[in-house]
XYZ file of C-alpha atoms in Angstrom:
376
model
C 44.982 7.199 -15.726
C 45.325 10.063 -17.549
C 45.721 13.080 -16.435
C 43.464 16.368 -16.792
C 45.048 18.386 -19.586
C 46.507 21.981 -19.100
C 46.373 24.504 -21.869
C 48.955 27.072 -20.807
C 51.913 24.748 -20.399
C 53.540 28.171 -18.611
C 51.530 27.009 -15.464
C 53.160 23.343 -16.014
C 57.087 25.084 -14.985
C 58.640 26.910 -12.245
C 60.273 30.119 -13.184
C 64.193 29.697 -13.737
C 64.624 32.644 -10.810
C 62.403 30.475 -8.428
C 63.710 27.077 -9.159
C 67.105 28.428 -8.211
C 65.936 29.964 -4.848
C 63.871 26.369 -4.346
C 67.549 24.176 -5.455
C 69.206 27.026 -3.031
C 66.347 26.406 -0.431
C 67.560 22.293 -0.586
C 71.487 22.820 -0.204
C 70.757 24.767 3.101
C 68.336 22.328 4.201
C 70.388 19.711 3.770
C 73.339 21.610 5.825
C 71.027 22.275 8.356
C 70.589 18.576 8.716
C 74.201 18.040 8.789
C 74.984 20.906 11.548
C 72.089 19.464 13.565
C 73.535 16.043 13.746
C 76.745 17.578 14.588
C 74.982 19.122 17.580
C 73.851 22.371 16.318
C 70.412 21.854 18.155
C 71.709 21.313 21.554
C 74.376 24.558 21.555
C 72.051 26.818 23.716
C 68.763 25.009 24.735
C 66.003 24.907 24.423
C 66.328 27.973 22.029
C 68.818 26.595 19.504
C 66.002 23.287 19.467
C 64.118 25.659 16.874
C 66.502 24.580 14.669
C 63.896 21.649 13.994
C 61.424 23.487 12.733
C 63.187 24.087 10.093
C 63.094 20.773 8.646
C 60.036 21.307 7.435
C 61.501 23.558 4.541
C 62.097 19.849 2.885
C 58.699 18.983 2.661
C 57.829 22.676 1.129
C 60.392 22.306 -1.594
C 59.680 19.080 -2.228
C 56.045 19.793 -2.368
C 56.896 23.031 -5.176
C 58.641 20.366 -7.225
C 56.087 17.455 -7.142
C 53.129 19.418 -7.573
C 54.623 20.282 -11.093
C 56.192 16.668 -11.669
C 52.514 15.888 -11.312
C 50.944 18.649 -13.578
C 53.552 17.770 -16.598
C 53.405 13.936 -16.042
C 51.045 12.229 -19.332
C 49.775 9.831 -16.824
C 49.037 8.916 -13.009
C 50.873 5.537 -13.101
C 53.722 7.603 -14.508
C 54.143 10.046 -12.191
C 53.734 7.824 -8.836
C 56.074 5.083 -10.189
C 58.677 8.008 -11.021
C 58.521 9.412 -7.634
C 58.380 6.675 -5.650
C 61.299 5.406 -7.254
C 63.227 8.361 -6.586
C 62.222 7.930 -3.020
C 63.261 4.115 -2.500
C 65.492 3.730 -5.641
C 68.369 5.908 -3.989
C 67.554 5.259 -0.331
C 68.193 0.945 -1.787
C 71.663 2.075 -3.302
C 72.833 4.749 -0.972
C 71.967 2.219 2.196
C 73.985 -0.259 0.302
C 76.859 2.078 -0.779
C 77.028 2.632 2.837
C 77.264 -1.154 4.159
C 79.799 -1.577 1.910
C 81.902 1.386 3.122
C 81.489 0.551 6.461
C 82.317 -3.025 5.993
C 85.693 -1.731 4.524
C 86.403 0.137 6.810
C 85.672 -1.929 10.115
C 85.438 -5.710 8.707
C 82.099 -5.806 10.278
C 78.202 -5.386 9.386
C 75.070 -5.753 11.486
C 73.644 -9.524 11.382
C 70.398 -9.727 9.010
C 67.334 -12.141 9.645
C 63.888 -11.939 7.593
C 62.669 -9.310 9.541
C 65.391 -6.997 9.387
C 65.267 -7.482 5.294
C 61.580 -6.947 5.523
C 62.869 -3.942 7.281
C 65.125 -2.424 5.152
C 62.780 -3.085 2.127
C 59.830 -1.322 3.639
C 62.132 2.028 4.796
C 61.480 1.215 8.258
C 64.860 -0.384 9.723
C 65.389 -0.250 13.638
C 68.741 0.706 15.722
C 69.750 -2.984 15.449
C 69.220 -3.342 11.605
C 71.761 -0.283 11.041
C 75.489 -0.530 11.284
C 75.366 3.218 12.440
C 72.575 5.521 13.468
C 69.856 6.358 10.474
C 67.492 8.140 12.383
C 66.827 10.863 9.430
C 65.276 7.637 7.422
C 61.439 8.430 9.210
C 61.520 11.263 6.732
C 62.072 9.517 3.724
C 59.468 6.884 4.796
C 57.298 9.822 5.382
C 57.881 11.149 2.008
C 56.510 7.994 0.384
C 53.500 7.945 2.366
C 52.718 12.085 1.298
C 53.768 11.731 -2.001
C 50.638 8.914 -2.573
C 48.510 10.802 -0.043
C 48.974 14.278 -2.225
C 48.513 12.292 -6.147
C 44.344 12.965 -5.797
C 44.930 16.550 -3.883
C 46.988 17.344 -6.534
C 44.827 16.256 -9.645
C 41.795 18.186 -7.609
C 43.655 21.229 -7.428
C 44.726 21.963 -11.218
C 41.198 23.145 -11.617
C 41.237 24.748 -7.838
C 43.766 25.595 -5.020
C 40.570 24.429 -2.161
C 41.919 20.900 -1.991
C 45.213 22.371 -1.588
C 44.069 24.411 1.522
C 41.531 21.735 2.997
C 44.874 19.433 3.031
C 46.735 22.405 5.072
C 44.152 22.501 7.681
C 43.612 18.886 7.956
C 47.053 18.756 8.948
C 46.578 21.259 11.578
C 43.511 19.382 12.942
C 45.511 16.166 13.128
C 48.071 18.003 14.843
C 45.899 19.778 17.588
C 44.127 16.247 18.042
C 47.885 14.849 18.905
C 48.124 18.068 21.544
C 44.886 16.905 22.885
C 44.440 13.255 22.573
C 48.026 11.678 21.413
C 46.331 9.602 19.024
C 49.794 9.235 17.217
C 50.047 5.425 18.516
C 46.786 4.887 16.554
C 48.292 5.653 13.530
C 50.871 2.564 13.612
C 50.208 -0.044 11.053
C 52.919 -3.045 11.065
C 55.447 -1.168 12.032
C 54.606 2.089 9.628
C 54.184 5.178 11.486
C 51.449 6.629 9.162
C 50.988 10.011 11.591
C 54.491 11.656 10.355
C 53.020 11.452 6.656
C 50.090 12.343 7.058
C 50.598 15.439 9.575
C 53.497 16.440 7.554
C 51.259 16.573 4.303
C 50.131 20.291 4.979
C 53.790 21.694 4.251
C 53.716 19.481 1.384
C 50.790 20.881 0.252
C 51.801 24.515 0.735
C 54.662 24.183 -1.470
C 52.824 23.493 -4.071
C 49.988 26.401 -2.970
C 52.629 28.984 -2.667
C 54.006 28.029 -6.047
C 50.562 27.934 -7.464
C 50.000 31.338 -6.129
C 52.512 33.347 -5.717
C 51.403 36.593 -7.028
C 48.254 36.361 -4.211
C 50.961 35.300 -1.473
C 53.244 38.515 -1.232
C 55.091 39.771 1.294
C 51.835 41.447 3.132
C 49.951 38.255 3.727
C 53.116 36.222 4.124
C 53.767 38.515 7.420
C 49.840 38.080 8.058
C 50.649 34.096 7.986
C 53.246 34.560 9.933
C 51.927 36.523 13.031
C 49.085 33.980 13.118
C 51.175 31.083 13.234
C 53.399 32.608 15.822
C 50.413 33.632 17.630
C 49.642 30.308 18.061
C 53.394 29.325 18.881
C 53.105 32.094 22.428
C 49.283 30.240 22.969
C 51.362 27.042 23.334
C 53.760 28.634 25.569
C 51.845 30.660 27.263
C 48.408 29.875 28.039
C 48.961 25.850 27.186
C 52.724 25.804 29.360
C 53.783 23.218 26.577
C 57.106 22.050 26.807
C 59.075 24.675 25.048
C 62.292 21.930 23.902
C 61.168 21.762 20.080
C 62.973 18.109 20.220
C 60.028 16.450 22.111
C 57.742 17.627 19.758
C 59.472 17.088 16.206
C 58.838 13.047 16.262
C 54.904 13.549 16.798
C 54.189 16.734 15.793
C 51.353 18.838 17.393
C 50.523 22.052 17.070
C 53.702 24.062 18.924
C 55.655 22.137 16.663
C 53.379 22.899 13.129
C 52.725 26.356 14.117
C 56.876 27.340 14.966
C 57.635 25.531 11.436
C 54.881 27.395 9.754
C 57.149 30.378 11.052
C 60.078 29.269 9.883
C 58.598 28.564 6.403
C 57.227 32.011 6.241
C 60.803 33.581 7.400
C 62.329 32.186 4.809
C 59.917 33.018 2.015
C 60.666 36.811 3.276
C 64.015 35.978 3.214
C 63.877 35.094 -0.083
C 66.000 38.350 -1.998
C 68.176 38.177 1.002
C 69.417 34.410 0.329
C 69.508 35.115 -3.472
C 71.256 38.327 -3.383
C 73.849 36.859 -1.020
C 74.116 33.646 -3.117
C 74.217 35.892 -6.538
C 77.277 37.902 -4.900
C 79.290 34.845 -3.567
C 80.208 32.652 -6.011
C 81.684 30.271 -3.960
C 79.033 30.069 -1.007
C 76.372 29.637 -4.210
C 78.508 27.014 -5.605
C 78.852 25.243 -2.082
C 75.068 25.106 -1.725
C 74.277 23.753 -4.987
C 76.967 20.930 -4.487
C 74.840 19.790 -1.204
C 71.344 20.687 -3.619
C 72.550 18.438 -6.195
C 73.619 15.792 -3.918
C 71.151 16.078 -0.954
C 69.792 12.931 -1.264
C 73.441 11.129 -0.935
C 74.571 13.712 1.966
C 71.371 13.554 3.846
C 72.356 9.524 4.293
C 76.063 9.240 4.152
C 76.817 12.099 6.902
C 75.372 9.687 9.660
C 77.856 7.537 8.804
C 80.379 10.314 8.329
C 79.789 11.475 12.188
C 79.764 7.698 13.545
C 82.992 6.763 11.730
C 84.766 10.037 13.592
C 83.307 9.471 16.457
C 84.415 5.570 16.768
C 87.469 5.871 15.470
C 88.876 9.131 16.596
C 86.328 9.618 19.665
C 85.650 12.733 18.336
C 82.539 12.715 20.881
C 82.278 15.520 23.255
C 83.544 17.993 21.673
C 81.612 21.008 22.731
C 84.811 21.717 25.825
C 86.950 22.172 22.676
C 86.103 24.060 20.196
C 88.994 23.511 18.071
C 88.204 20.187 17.879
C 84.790 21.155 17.465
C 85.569 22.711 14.170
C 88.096 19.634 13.039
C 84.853 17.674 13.630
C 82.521 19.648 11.309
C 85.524 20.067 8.656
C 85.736 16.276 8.350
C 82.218 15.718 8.401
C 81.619 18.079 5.476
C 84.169 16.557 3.324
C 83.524 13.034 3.924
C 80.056 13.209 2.991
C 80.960 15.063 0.192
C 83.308 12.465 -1.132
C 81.445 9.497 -0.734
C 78.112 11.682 -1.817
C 79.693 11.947 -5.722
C 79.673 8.175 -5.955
C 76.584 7.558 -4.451
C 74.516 10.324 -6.320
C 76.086 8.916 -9.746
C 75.532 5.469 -8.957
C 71.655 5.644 -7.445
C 70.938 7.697 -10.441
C 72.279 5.717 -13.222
C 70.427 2.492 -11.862
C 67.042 4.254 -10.688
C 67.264 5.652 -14.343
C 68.030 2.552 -15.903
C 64.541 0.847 -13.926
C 62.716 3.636 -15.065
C 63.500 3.384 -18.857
C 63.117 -0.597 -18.238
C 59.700 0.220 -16.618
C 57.967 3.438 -18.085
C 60.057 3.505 -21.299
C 61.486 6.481 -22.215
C 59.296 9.654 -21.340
C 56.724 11.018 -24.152
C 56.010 14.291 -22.114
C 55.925 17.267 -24.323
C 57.111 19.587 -21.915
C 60.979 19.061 -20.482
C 62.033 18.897 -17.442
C 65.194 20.764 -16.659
C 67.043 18.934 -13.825
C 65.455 15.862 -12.308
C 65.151 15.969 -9.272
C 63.987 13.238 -6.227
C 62.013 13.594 -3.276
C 64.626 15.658 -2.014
């Protein structure tokens, strides 16, 4: 299938100064996830729970840097094997990496039966299939799902951005139809929880809008989008009493939950000069970010097993009564994940590389791709 061709291969490329911000966008999303999981979104309920909408900023990024994976790819089959092998390819090795670590570490690993292969192969493993929790997996299961969802969106939309906006407010339809009917049950299929993708698309699919149009989206109607979508975030808690704790809303998410991420999206679009200047000024906080951006994929799974190895072995549990400990926790987390994340990076891309080239061949695009980069 090939795809349409593009005559200004300008349009095919994000500008250097915007795929930094977008790499620096990924190493503090990836923190984020860390400092959650190390309680950050339980420190002051139900306020510090808005710390979840801010997850979203993933699927924006993500959605920036496949939309012009897609334009520059010579072929459909290309660019959906490529992707979704930097999806499972890493998630296959990193899981693995993992087992093994843990089995050196405790002797032990959690008993496997057909299923729980079946599992594991399909991105969908349970509490009993892990040998520590892996609860940040839905998103990367999600991923796969948007990334074949968005292929004919995204081939529509070289020739105009209405796809791109259709997909934004079909999300928020299938959102307000969870507020109103919960029809998120309806969207299980063996096991596959179809609703994240799929209700998840729309940041997807602004990514690659904003990117597409930046010059329309200024500051001016990104403060327009933003008092709409908070707007609807006071309806919710207003008018519709919704529960205000973002956490009961991230797993299905309706329209509380869309709208506040929508915000968050928008803040840090605004924010953008801020988080460059301050990254352009400290060396070291820029080079700390773009250690987690390089490595996100690695640090977004290893750190479970990071918290759940200091937690067993040094019950480094409750530790909000202590904040010295508190901080010993976070320290340890950081550089654990960090350690085994160099491995793991190296290892998932030389093999995922390796199928590729086995696969595809090498690539015959004319237009090269700077850093490679996966779903994350």
């Amino acid at each position: 299938m090939k795809s349409p061709v593009i005559a200004d291969t300008s349009q095919l490329t994000i500008p250097p100064d915007e795929r930094a911000f977008i790499d620096r966008l990924r190493g503090l999303s990836i923190i984020r996830v860390v400092l959650v999981h190390l309680g950050l979104s339980w420190f002051y309920p139900p306020y510090s729970q808005f710390f979840h909408n801010l997850l979203p900023v993933l699927f924006f990024v993500s959605g920036a840097v496949s939309y012009y994976s897609c334009l520059r790819s010579n072929s459909g089959r290309r660019y959906l094997f490529r992707r979704s092998l930097s999806m499972v390819g890493p998630f296959y090795v990193i899981a693995f990496f993992s087992l093994i670590v843990y089995w050196v570490l405790t002797t032990t690993v959690p008993g496997f039966d057909i299923g729980a292969i079946l599992r594991w192969i399909t991105i969908i493993p349970n509490s009993e299939d892990t040998p520590f929790p892996m609860g940040q997996i839905w998103f990367i299961h999600a991923m796969v799902i948007i990334v074949f969802l968005s292929f004919p969106i995204f081939l529509m939309s070289k020739y105009s951005v209405v796809p791109l906006v259709l997909c934004i407010l079909a999300s928020a339809v299938l959102s307000i139809s969870q507020q109103i009917f919960d029809i998120n049950d309806y969207f299980y299929i063996m096991g596959h929880n179809l609703y994240q993708g799929m209700v998840n698309l729309g940041f997807f699919a602004f990514g690659a809008l904003y990117y597409r149009k930046m010059e329309q989206l200024q500051a001016g109607r990104i403060i327009t989008l933003l008092i709409l979508s908070l707007s609807v975030v006071l309806f919710n808690i207003v008018v519709l009493n919704v529960d205000v704790n973002m956490a009961n809303h991230s797993y299905s998410p309706d329209s509380y939950y869309l709208s506040a991420s929508y915000c968050a999206i928008f803040l840090v679009i605004l924010a953008k000069r801020f988080i460059n200047y301050l990254c352009n000024s400290l060396h070291w906080l820029d080079a700390f970010i773009l250690f987690y951006s390089k490595h996100a994929y690695s640090v977004f799974i290893v750190h479970s097993f990071s918290v759940f190895w200091l937690e067993q072995q040094f019950h480094l549990t409750d530790v909000k009564t202590d904040p010295l400990l508190g901080v010993i926790k976070l320290v340890l987390v950081f550089l654990i994940s960090s350690i085994l994340a160099i491995p793991s990076t190296w290892l998932s891309k030389k093999l995922t590389n390796s199928l590729q080239n086995i696969v595809l061949g090498r690539t015959t695009s004319t237009i090269p791709e700077k850093s490679k980069v996966g779903i994350l």
